[in-house]
PDB file of C-alpha atoms and ligand atoms in Angstrom:
ATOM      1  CA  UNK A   1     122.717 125.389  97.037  1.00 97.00           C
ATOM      2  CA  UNK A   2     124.386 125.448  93.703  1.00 98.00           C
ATOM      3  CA  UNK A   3     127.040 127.744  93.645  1.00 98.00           C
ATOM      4  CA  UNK A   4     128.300 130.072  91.186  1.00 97.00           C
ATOM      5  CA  UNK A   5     131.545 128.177  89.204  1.00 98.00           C
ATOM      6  CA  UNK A   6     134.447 131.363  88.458  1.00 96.00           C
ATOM      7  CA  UNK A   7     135.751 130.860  85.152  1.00 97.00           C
ATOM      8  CA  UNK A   8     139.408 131.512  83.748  1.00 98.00           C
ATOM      9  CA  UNK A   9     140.151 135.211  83.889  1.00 96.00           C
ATOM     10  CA  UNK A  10     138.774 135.681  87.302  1.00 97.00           C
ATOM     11  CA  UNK A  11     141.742 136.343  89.731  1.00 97.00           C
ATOM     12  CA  UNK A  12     140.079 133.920  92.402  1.00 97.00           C
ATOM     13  CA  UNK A  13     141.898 131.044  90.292  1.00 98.00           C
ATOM     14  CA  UNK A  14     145.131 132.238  90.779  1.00 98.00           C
ATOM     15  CA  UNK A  15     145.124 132.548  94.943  1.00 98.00           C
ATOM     16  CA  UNK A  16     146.740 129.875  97.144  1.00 98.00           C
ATOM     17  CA  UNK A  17     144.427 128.815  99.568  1.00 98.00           C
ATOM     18  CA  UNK A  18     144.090 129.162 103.349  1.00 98.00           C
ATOM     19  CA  UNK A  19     144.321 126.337 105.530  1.00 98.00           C
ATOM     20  CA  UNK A  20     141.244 125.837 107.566  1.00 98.00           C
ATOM     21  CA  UNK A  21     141.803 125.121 111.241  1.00 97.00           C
ATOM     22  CA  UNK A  22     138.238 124.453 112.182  1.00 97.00           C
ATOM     23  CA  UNK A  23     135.158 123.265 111.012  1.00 97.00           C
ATOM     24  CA  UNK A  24     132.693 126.413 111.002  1.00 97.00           C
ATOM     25  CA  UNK A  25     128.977 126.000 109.956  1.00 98.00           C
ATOM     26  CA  UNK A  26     130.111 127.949 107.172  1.00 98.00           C
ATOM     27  CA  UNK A  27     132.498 125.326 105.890  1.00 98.00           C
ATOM     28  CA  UNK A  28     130.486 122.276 106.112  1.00 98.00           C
ATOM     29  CA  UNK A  29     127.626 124.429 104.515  1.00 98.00           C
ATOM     30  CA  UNK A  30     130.546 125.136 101.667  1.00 98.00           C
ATOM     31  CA  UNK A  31     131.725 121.655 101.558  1.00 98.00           C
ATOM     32  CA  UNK A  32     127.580 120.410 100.958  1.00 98.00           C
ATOM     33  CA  UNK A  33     127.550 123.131  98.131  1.00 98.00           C
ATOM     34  CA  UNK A  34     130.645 122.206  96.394  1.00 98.00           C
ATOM     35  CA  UNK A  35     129.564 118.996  96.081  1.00 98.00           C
ATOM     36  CA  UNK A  36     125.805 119.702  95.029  1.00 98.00           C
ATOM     37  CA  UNK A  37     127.558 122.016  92.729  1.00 98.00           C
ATOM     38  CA  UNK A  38     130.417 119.852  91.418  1.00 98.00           C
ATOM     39  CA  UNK A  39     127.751 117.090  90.480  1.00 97.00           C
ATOM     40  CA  UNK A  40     125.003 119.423  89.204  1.00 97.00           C
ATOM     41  CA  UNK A  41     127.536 119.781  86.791  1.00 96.00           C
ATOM     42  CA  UNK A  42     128.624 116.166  86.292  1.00 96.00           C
ATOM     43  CA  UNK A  43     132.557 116.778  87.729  1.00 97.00           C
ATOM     44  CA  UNK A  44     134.853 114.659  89.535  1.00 98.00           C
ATOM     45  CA  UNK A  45     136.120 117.301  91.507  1.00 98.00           C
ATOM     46  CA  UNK A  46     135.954 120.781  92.657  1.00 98.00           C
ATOM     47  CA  UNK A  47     138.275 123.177  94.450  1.00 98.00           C
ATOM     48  CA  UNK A  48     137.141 126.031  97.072  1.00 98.00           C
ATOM     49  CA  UNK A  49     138.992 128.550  94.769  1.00 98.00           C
ATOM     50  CA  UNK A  50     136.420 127.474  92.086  1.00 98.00           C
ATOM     51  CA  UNK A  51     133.389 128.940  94.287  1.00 98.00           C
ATOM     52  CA  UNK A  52     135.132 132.038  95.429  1.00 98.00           C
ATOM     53  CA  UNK A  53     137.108 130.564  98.399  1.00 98.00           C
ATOM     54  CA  UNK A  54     140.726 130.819  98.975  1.00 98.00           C
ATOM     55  CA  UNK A  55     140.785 127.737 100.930  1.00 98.00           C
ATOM     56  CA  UNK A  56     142.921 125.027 101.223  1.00 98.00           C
ATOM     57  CA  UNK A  57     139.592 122.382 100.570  1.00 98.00           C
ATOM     58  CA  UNK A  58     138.659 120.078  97.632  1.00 98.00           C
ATOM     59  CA  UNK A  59     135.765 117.831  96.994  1.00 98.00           C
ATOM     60  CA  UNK A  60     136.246 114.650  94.603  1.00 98.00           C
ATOM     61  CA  UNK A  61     133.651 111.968  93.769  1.00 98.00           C
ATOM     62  CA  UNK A  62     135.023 109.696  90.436  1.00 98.00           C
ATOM     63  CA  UNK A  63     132.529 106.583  90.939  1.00 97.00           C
ATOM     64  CA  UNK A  64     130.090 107.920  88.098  1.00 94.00           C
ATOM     65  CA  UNK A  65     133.342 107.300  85.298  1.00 94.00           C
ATOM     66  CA  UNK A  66     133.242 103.971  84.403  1.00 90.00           C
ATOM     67  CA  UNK A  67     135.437 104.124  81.176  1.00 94.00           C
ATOM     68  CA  UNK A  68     138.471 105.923  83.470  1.00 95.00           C
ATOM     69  CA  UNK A  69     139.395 103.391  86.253  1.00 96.00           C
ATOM     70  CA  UNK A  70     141.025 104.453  89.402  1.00 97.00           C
ATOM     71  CA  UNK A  71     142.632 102.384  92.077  1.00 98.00           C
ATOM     72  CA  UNK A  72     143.178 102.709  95.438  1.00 98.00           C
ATOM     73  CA  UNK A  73     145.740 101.621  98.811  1.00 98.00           C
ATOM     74  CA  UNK A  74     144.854 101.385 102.164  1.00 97.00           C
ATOM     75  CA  UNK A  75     147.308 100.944 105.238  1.00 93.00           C
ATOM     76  CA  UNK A  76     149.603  99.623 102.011  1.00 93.00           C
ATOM     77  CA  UNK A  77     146.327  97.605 100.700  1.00 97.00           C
ATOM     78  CA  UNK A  78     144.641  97.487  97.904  1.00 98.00           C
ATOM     79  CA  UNK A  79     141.058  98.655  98.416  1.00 98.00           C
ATOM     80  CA  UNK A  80     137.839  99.523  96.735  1.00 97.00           C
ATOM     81  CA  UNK A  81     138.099 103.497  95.420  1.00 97.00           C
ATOM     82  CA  UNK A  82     134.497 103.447  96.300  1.00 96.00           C
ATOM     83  CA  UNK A  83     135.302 103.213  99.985  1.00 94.00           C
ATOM     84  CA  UNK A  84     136.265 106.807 100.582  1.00 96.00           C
ATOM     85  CA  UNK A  85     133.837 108.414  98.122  1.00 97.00           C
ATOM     86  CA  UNK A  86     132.795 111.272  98.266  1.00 98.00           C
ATOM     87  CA  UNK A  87     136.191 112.898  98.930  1.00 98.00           C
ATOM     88  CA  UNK A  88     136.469 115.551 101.278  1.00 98.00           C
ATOM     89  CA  UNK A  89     140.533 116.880 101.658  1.00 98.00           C
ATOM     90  CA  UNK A  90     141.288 119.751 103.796  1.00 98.00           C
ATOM     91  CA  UNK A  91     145.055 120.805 103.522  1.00 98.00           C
ATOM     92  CA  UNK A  92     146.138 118.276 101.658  1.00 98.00           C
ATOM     93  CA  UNK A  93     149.496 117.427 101.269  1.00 98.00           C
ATOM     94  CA  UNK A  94     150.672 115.244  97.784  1.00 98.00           C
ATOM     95  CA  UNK A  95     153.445 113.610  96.367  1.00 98.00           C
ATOM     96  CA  UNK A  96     152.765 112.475  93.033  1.00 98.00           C
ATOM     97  CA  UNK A  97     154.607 109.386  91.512  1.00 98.00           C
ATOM     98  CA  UNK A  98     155.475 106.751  88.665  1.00 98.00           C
ATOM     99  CA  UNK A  99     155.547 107.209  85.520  1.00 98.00           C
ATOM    100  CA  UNK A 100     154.425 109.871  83.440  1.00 98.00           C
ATOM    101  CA  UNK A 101     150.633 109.392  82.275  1.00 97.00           C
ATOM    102  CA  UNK A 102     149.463 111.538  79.458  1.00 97.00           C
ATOM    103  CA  UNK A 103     145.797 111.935  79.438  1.00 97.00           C
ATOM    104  CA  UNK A 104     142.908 114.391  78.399  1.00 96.00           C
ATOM    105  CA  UNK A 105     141.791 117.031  81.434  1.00 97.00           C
ATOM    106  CA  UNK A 106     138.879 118.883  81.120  1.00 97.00           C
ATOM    107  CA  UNK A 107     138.137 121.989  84.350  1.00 98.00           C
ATOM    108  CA  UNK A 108     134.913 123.438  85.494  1.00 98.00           C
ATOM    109  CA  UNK A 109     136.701 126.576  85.535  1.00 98.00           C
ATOM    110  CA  UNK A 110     137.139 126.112  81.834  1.00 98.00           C
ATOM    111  CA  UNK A 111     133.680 125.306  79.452  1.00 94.00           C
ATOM    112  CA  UNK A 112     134.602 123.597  76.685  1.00 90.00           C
ATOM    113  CA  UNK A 113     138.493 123.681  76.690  1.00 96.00           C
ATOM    114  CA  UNK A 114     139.899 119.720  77.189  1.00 95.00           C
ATOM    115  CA  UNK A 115     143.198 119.282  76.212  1.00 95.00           C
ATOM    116  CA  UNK A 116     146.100 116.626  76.935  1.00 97.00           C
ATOM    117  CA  UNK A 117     147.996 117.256  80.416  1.00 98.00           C
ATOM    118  CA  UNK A 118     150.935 114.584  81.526  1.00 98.00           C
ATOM    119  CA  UNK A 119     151.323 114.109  85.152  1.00 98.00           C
ATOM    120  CA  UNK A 120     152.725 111.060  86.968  1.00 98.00           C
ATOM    121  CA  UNK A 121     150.471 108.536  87.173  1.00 98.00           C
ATOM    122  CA  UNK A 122     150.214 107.635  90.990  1.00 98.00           C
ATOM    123  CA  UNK A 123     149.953 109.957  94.290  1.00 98.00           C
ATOM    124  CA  UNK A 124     150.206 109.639  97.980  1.00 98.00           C
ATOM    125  CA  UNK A 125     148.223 111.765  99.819  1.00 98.00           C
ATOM    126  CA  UNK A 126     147.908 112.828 103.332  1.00 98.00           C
ATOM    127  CA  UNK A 127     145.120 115.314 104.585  1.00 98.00           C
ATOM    128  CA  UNK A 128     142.045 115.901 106.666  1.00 98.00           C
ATOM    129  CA  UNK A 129     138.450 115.123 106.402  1.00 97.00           C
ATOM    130  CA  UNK A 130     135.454 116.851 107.029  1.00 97.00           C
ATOM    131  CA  UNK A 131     135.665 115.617 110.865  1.00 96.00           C
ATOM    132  CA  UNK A 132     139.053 116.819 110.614  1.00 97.00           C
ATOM    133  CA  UNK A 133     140.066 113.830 110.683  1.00 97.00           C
ATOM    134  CA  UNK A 134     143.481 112.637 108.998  1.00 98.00           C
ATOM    135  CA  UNK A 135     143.717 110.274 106.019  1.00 97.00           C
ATOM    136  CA  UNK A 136     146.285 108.983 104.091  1.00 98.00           C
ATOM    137  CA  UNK A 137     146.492 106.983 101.170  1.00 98.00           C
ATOM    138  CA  UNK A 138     148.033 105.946  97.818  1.00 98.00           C
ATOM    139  CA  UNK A 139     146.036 106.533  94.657  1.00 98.00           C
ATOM    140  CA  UNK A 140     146.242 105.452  91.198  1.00 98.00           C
ATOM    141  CA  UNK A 141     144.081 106.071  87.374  1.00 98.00           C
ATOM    142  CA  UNK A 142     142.193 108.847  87.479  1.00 98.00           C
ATOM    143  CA  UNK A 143     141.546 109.519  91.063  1.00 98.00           C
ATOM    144  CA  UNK A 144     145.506 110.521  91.091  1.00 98.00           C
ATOM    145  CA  UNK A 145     145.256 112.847  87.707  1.00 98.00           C
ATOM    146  CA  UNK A 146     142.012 114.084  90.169  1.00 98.00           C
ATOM    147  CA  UNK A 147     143.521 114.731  93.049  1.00 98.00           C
ATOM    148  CA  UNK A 148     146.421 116.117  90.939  1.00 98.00           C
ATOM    149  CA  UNK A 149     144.116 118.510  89.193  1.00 98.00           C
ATOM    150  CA  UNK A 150     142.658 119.874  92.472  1.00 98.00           C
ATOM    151  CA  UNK A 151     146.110 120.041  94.730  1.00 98.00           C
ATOM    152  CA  UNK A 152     146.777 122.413  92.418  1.00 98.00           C
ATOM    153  CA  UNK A 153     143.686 124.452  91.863  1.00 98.00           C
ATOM    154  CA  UNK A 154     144.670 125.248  95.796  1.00 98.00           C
ATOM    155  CA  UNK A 155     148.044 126.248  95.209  1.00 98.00           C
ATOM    156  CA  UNK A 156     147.091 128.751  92.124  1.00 98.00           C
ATOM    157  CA  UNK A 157     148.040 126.116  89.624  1.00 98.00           C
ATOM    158  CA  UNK A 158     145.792 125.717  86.361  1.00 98.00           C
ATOM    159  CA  UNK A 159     145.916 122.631  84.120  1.00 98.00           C
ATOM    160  CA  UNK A 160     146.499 125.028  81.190  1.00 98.00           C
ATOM    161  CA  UNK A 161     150.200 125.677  82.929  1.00 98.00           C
ATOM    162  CA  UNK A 162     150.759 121.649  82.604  1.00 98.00           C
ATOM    163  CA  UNK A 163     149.795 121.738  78.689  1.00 98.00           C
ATOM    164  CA  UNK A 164     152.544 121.368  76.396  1.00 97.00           C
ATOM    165  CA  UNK A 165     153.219 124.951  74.030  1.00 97.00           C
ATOM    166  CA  UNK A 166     151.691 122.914  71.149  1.00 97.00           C
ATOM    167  CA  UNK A 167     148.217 121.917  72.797  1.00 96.00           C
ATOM    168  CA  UNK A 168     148.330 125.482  73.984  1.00 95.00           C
ATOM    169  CA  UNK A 169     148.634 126.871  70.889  1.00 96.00           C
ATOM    170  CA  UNK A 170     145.604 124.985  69.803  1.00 95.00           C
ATOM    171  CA  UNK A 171     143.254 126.566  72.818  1.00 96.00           C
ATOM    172  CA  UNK A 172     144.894 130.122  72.642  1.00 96.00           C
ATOM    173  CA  UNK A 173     141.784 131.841  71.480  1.00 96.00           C
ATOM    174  CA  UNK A 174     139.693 130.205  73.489  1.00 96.00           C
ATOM    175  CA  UNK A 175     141.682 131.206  76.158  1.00 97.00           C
ATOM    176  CA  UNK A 176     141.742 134.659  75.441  1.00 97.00           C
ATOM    177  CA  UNK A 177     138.226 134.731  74.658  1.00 96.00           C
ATOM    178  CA  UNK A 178     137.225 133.098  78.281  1.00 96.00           C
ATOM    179  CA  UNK A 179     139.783 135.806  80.251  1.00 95.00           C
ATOM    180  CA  UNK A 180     138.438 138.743  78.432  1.00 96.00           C
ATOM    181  CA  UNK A 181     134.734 137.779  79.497  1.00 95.00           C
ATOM    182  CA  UNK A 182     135.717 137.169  82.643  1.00 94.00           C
ATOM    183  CA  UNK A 183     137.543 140.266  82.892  1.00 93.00           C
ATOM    184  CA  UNK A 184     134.294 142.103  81.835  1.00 94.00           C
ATOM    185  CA  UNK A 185     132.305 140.492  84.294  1.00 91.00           C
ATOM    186  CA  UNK A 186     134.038 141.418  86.964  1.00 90.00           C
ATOM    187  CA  UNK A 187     133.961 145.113  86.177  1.00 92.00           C
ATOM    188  CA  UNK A 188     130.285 145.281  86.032  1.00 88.00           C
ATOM    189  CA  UNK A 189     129.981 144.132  89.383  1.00 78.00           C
TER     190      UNK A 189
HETATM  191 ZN1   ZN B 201     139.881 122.365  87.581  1.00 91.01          ZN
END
């Protein structure tokens, strides 16, 4: 089912998310969604918060970017990105480094609005699947600025917060626009 995407103004965006201790129908019905959802709408990634959920649970597929590589360690290997796609992490835990990579973002949460966000350009990350299983690895390109993008979605975080005052600047009515419409969405419902 394709699920309704909250845009920037809704408070949903701002929650920290839950940490999910079992796998309920409910979630793996969620987790299907997201992803139907997230590609329906040709992203690379999606975060509960996004749908409505204040859960600690992103989904990430990048294999349809060709012109944005990513790269990927196994057990301290190099491996095929491919090989854990799609991406299912349930309380993820990240530590982002290397050097600073400045690159353009775009956000579900945000039509239209792509602007330049700097983060560093590798991440380890530990979490759980949709078994509940754990995995761990060490990613690099775009699935890192990804994975980024979503650990923080789950935490509250926006990419807007990560844009310099200047690029900020630039989207500021946009912004404004986006949070007032939200705003009066909500108080029809
Ligand atoms: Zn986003």
């Amino acid at each position: 089912m394709i699920l309704e995407i909250v845009k920037y103004g809704h408070p949903m965006l701002r929650q920290k998310g839950a940490r999910i201790e079992i796998i309920t129908p409910e979630i793996k019905r969620l987790i299907a969604d997201m992803f139907e959802t997230m590609r329906e709408r040709h992203g690379v990634g999606l975060a509960a918060q996004q749908v409505g959920q204040a859960l600690q649970l992103t989904v990430i597929d990048v294999r349809d970017v060709t012109d944005r590589p990513s790269t990927l360690e196994l057990n301290g290997q190099p491996a095929d990105p491919a090989e854990i796609m799609p991406l299912v992490l349930i309380n993820p835990e990240i530590k982002p480094f290397g050097d600073p990579v400045a690159a353009g973002e775009g956000c579900l949460s945000f039509p239209e609005i792509y602007g330049e966000v700097t983060r560093p350009g590798s991440v380890e990350a530990k979490a759980l699947n949709e078994k509940l299983k754990p995995v761990e690895f060490r990613a690099g390109g775009l699935l890192s600025r990804v994975i980024q993008h979503e650990m923080d979605h789950l935490n509250g975080i926006l990419f807007i917060d990560r844009m310099t005052k200047k690029i900020k600047t630039e989207i500021r009515e946009q912004l404004d626009e986006m949070q007032a419409a939200s705003k009066a969405e909500l108080q029809k419902k």
